[in-house]
Amino acid sequence: MMKHESLDTFITDLASKAPTPGGGGASALGGAIGSALGSMVGNLTLGKKKYAEYEPDIRLLLDKLSHNQEELLALMDQDAKAFEPLSKAYALPKNTEEEIAQKEEVLEQALYAASLVPIDIMRKSVEALLIQEELSVKGTRIAISDIAVGVQFLRAALLGASMNVYINTKSMKNRDNAKELNKEADELIQKGTTIADKVYQYVLDLLR
């Protein structure tokens, strides 16, 4: 599993011409890093008298972030697994009408399946961004800059994963499925980038 690999191995594999990991796995890892930065801020807040009123909320947020990080790390592997059938589908022969029809059917299924994982990465990124938004208000000020860093990682994960959605939906013959996936991706981008930009600007205003 990719999450058990060393960072050096992951980066080396990412830089190679191997089909996986790719942008989807990198986006999921970036999202997990962004989420983990939120956890760091939450953990630094616990036990501080100044933030005692928020302690129950912080503990709840930390639990949510822990699950979020694990889910994003798991999506690294799921993205690679989803790409394998798509890679094989592109390599299918198309010498006869029967082969062409078979390839189109298999390719359509693989394109759709390969779009679902990046959509999940986008969902989890937005989920973490909502938590970071709350942490920006309730978390310790001594680590507030890390909230801003975290939301930028999550913003990049969100937008990066969207590219894997759009490149697949562009090739789909079933335009209804493509439009449905694109619509959700568009909505997640709108929601997530709005939160990320708001939190980043909030932190920037506190620091400048």
mmCIF file of C-alpha atoms in Angstrom:
data_model
loop_
_atom_site.group_PDB
_atom_site.id
_atom_site.type_symbol
_atom_site.label_atom_id
_atom_site.label_comp_id
_atom_site.label_asym_id
_atom_site.label_seq_id
_atom_site.Cartn_x
_atom_site.Cartn_y
_atom_site.Cartn_z
ATOM 1 C CA MET A 1 0.000 0.000 0.000
ATOM 2 C CA MET A 2 1.248 3.449 -0.897
ATOM 3 C CA LYS A 3 0.583 4.891 2.547
ATOM 4 C CA HIS A 4 3.095 2.429 3.985
ATOM 5 C CA GLU A 5 5.810 3.380 1.497
ATOM 6 C CA SER A 6 8.554 5.819 2.404
ATOM 7 C CA LEU A 7 8.115 9.340 1.125
ATOM 8 C CA ASP A 8 11.280 8.887 -0.940
ATOM 9 C CA THR A 9 9.826 5.810 -2.665
ATOM 10 C CA PHE A 10 6.547 7.557 -3.381
ATOM 11 C CA ILE A 11 8.265 10.610 -4.879
ATOM 12 C CA THR A 12 10.592 8.424 -6.957
ATOM 13 C CA ASP A 13 7.638 6.425 -8.305
ATOM 14 C CA LEU A 14 5.691 9.621 -8.941
ATOM 15 C CA ALA A 15 8.567 11.042 -10.974
ATOM 16 C CA SER A 16 8.936 7.892 -13.070
ATOM 17 C CA LYS A 17 7.023 6.960 -16.210
ATOM 18 C CA ALA A 18 5.020 4.360 -14.291
ATOM 19 C CA PRO A 19 1.262 4.924 -14.669
ATOM 20 C CA THR A 20 0.749 5.108 -10.913
ATOM 21 C CA PRO A 21 1.003 6.968 -8.657
ATOM 22 C CA GLY A 22 -0.150 10.015 -10.553
ATOM 23 C CA GLY A 23 -2.067 13.210 -9.989
ATOM 24 C CA GLY A 24 -4.868 11.507 -8.096
ATOM 25 C CA GLY A 25 -2.553 9.867 -5.583
ATOM 26 C CA ALA A 26 -0.570 13.074 -5.200
ATOM 27 C CA SER A 27 -3.782 15.015 -4.587
ATOM 28 C CA ALA A 28 -4.921 12.545 -1.936
ATOM 29 C CA LEU A 29 -1.542 12.772 -0.181
ATOM 30 C CA GLY A 30 -1.653 16.562 -0.298
ATOM 31 C CA GLY A 31 -5.116 16.497 1.223
ATOM 32 C CA ALA A 32 -3.964 14.184 4.013
ATOM 33 C CA ILE A 33 -1.071 16.547 4.759
ATOM 34 C CA GLY A 34 -3.426 19.504 4.867
ATOM 35 C CA SER A 35 -5.754 17.638 7.196
ATOM 36 C CA ALA A 36 -2.846 16.585 9.414
ATOM 37 C CA LEU A 37 -1.787 20.211 9.822
ATOM 38 C CA GLY A 38 -5.239 20.882 11.220
ATOM 39 C CA SER A 39 -4.750 18.018 13.662
ATOM 40 C CA MET A 40 -1.467 19.542 14.784
ATOM 41 C CA VAL A 41 -3.185 22.827 15.575
ATOM 42 C CA GLY A 42 -5.945 20.992 17.429
ATOM 43 C CA ASN A 43 -3.468 19.007 19.510
ATOM 44 C CA LEU A 44 -1.527 22.165 20.352
ATOM 45 C CA THR A 45 -4.785 23.727 21.556
ATOM 46 C CA LEU A 46 -5.750 20.951 23.963
ATOM 47 C CA GLY A 47 -4.964 21.672 27.595
ATOM 48 C CA LYS A 48 -4.543 25.413 27.111
ATOM 49 C CA LYS A 49 -6.546 27.410 29.684
ATOM 50 C CA LYS A 50 -7.127 30.179 27.172
ATOM 51 C CA TYR A 51 -9.071 27.761 24.940
ATOM 52 C CA ALA A 52 -10.720 25.632 27.646
ATOM 53 C CA GLU A 53 -14.217 26.538 26.443
ATOM 54 C CA TYR A 54 -13.426 25.012 23.056
ATOM 55 C CA GLU A 55 -11.820 21.793 24.321
ATOM 56 C CA PRO A 56 -14.877 19.531 23.714
ATOM 57 C CA ASP A 57 -15.200 20.976 20.201
ATOM 58 C CA ILE A 58 -11.497 20.533 19.498
ATOM 59 C CA ARG A 59 -11.587 16.893 20.554
ATOM 60 C CA LEU A 60 -14.505 16.271 18.220
ATOM 61 C CA LEU A 61 -12.699 18.025 15.367
ATOM 62 C CA LEU A 62 -9.561 15.978 16.004
ATOM 63 C CA ASP A 63 -11.563 12.763 15.776
ATOM 64 C CA LYS A 64 -13.063 13.876 12.477
ATOM 65 C CA LEU A 65 -9.658 14.870 11.125
ATOM 66 C CA SER A 66 -8.150 11.528 12.105
ATOM 67 C CA HIS A 67 -10.781 9.699 10.062
ATOM 68 C CA ASN A 68 -10.382 12.182 7.231
ATOM 69 C CA GLN A 69 -6.623 11.630 7.036
ATOM 70 C CA GLU A 70 -6.998 7.849 6.965
ATOM 71 C CA GLU A 71 -9.635 8.059 4.249
ATOM 72 C CA LEU A 72 -7.486 10.321 2.091
ATOM 73 C CA LEU A 73 -4.473 8.042 2.487
ATOM 74 C CA ALA A 74 -6.625 5.046 1.534
ATOM 75 C CA LEU A 75 -7.762 6.923 -1.569
ATOM 76 C CA MET A 76 -4.155 7.022 -2.778
ATOM 77 C CA ASP A 77 -4.294 3.271 -3.310
ATOM 78 C CA GLN A 78 -7.875 3.295 -4.538
ATOM 79 C CA ASP A 79 -6.927 5.795 -7.221
ATOM 80 C CA ALA A 80 -4.148 3.530 -8.489
ATOM 81 C CA LYS A 81 -6.480 0.514 -8.475
ATOM 82 C CA ALA A 82 -9.150 2.414 -10.398
ATOM 83 C CA PHE A 83 -6.655 3.487 -13.054
ATOM 84 C CA GLU A 84 -5.442 -0.048 -13.831
ATOM 85 C CA PRO A 85 -8.655 -1.189 -15.623
ATOM 86 C CA LEU A 86 -8.727 2.101 -17.520
ATOM 87 C CA SER A 87 -5.149 1.616 -18.688
ATOM 88 C CA LYS A 88 -5.992 -1.903 -19.858
ATOM 89 C CA ALA A 89 -9.155 -0.689 -21.606
ATOM 90 C CA TYR A 90 -7.187 1.804 -23.686
ATOM 91 C CA ALA A 91 -4.899 -1.040 -24.799
ATOM 92 C CA LEU A 92 -7.716 -3.301 -26.038
ATOM 93 C CA PRO A 93 -7.619 -4.124 -29.753
ATOM 94 C CA LYS A 94 -9.998 -2.441 -32.194
ATOM 95 C CA ASN A 95 -9.430 -4.318 -35.447
ATOM 96 C CA THR A 96 -13.001 -5.472 -35.987
ATOM 97 C CA GLU A 97 -16.440 -3.962 -35.366
ATOM 98 C CA GLU A 98 -16.938 -6.436 -32.559
ATOM 99 C CA GLU A 99 -13.643 -5.462 -30.919
ATOM 100 C CA ILE A 100 -14.447 -1.779 -31.313
ATOM 101 C CA ALA A 101 -17.837 -2.228 -29.637
ATOM 102 C CA GLN A 102 -16.296 -4.280 -26.835
ATOM 103 C CA LYS A 103 -13.563 -1.718 -26.266
ATOM 104 C CA GLU A 104 -16.037 1.158 -26.124
ATOM 105 C CA GLU A 105 -18.161 -0.665 -23.556
ATOM 106 C CA VAL A 106 -15.226 -1.592 -21.331
ATOM 107 C CA LEU A 107 -13.680 1.860 -21.696
ATOM 108 C CA GLU A 108 -16.917 3.592 -20.735
ATOM 109 C CA GLN A 109 -17.199 1.543 -17.553
ATOM 110 C CA ALA A 110 -13.550 2.129 -16.689
ATOM 111 C CA LEU A 111 -13.801 5.888 -17.282
ATOM 112 C CA TYR A 112 -16.755 6.149 -14.947
ATOM 113 C CA ALA A 113 -15.112 4.040 -12.230
ATOM 114 C CA ALA A 114 -11.881 6.035 -12.509
ATOM 115 C CA SER A 115 -13.843 9.247 -11.933
ATOM 116 C CA LEU A 116 -15.373 8.134 -8.641
ATOM 117 C CA VAL A 117 -12.140 8.088 -6.628
ATOM 118 C CA PRO A 118 -11.092 11.671 -7.449
ATOM 119 C CA ILE A 119 -14.648 12.776 -6.655
ATOM 120 C CA ASP A 120 -14.176 11.152 -3.236
ATOM 121 C CA ILE A 121 -10.844 12.958 -2.812
ATOM 122 C CA MET A 122 -12.647 16.211 -3.555
ATOM 123 C CA ARG A 123 -15.392 15.428 -1.044
ATOM 124 C CA LYS A 124 -12.884 14.609 1.679
ATOM 125 C CA SER A 125 -10.905 17.761 0.925
ATOM 126 C CA VAL A 126 -14.004 19.913 1.353
ATOM 127 C CA GLU A 127 -14.867 18.032 4.535
ATOM 128 C CA ALA A 128 -11.428 18.864 5.952
ATOM 129 C CA LEU A 129 -11.673 22.474 4.811
ATOM 130 C CA LEU A 130 -14.880 22.893 6.812
ATOM 131 C CA ILE A 131 -13.062 21.586 9.887
ATOM 132 C CA GLN A 132 -10.115 23.910 9.279
ATOM 133 C CA GLU A 133 -12.540 26.809 9.059
ATOM 134 C CA GLU A 134 -13.766 26.049 12.576
ATOM 135 C CA LEU A 135 -10.234 25.482 13.834
ATOM 136 C CA SER A 136 -9.173 28.873 12.516
ATOM 137 C CA VAL A 137 -11.501 30.404 15.113
ATOM 138 C CA LYS A 138 -11.121 27.947 17.997
ATOM 139 C CA GLY A 139 -7.512 26.820 17.604
ATOM 140 C CA THR A 140 -4.444 28.265 19.298
ATOM 141 C CA ARG A 141 -3.120 31.473 17.788
ATOM 142 C CA ILE A 142 0.484 30.307 18.135
ATOM 143 C CA ALA A 143 -0.056 27.866 15.256
ATOM 144 C CA ILE A 144 -2.608 29.805 13.239
ATOM 145 C CA SER A 145 -0.221 30.013 10.286
ATOM 146 C CA ASP A 146 -0.400 26.226 9.970
ATOM 147 C CA ILE A 147 -4.139 26.474 9.401
ATOM 148 C CA ALA A 148 -3.417 28.676 6.389
ATOM 149 C CA VAL A 149 -0.830 26.188 5.121
ATOM 150 C CA GLY A 150 -3.265 23.323 5.653
ATOM 151 C CA VAL A 151 -6.082 24.930 3.685
ATOM 152 C CA GLN A 152 -3.726 25.568 0.776
ATOM 153 C CA PHE A 153 -2.767 21.888 0.676
ATOM 154 C CA LEU A 154 -6.446 20.979 0.762
ATOM 155 C CA ARG A 155 -7.269 23.533 -1.922
ATOM 156 C CA ALA A 156 -4.594 22.012 -4.147
ATOM 157 C CA ALA A 157 -5.917 18.505 -3.420
ATOM 158 C CA LEU A 158 -9.417 19.615 -4.359
ATOM 159 C CA LEU A 159 -8.406 21.244 -7.634
ATOM 160 C CA GLY A 160 -5.880 18.555 -8.479
ATOM 161 C CA ALA A 161 -8.414 15.756 -8.072
ATOM 162 C CA SER A 162 -10.890 17.658 -10.224
ATOM 163 C CA MET A 163 -8.518 17.346 -13.174
ATOM 164 C CA ASN A 164 -8.757 13.556 -12.920
ATOM 165 C CA VAL A 165 -12.529 13.845 -13.024
ATOM 166 C CA TYR A 166 -12.607 16.147 -16.020
ATOM 167 C CA ILE A 167 -10.079 14.230 -18.108
ATOM 168 C CA ASN A 168 -12.213 11.099 -17.733
ATOM 169 C CA THR A 169 -15.623 12.688 -18.235
ATOM 170 C CA LYS A 170 -14.379 14.380 -21.402
ATOM 171 C CA SER A 171 -13.941 10.946 -23.008
ATOM 172 C CA MET A 172 -17.256 9.457 -21.852
ATOM 173 C CA LYS A 173 -19.859 8.578 -24.446
ATOM 174 C CA ASN A 174 -22.594 8.673 -21.805
ATOM 175 C CA ARG A 175 -22.923 12.429 -21.510
ATOM 176 C CA ASP A 176 -25.554 12.185 -18.762
ATOM 177 C CA ASN A 177 -23.047 10.435 -16.484
ATOM 178 C CA ALA A 178 -20.367 12.919 -17.507
ATOM 179 C CA LYS A 179 -22.585 15.908 -16.759
ATOM 180 C CA GLU A 180 -23.568 14.495 -13.374
ATOM 181 C CA LEU A 181 -19.947 13.998 -12.352
ATOM 182 C CA ASN A 182 -18.892 17.381 -13.715
ATOM 183 C CA LYS A 183 -21.733 19.079 -11.854
ATOM 184 C CA GLU A 184 -20.667 17.629 -8.527
ATOM 185 C CA ALA A 185 -17.025 18.472 -9.206
ATOM 186 C CA ASP A 186 -17.964 22.049 -10.114
ATOM 187 C CA GLU A 187 -20.005 22.429 -6.921
ATOM 188 C CA LEU A 188 -17.230 20.996 -4.742
ATOM 189 C CA ILE A 189 -14.705 23.369 -6.292
ATOM 190 C CA GLN A 190 -16.965 26.343 -5.683
ATOM 191 C CA LYS A 191 -17.616 25.389 -2.067
ATOM 192 C CA GLY A 192 -14.077 24.314 -1.231
ATOM 193 C CA THR A 193 -12.163 27.172 -2.808
ATOM 194 C CA THR A 194 -14.520 29.687 -1.185
ATOM 195 C CA ILE A 195 -13.760 28.228 2.250
ATOM 196 C CA ALA A 196 -10.023 27.923 1.568
ATOM 197 C CA ASP A 197 -9.697 31.495 0.323
ATOM 198 C CA LYS A 198 -11.764 32.829 3.214
ATOM 199 C CA VAL A 199 -9.696 31.024 5.853
ATOM 200 C CA TYR A 200 -6.393 31.916 4.206
ATOM 201 C CA GLN A 201 -7.337 35.595 4.065
ATOM 202 C CA TYR A 202 -8.562 35.493 7.677
ATOM 203 C CA VAL A 203 -5.213 34.125 8.843
ATOM 204 C CA LEU A 204 -3.279 36.509 6.632
ATOM 205 C CA ASP A 205 -5.135 39.475 8.124
ATOM 206 C CA LEU A 206 -4.231 38.271 11.611
ATOM 207 C CA LEU A 207 -0.547 37.970 10.754
ATOM 208 C CA ARG A 208 0.049 41.044 8.625
#
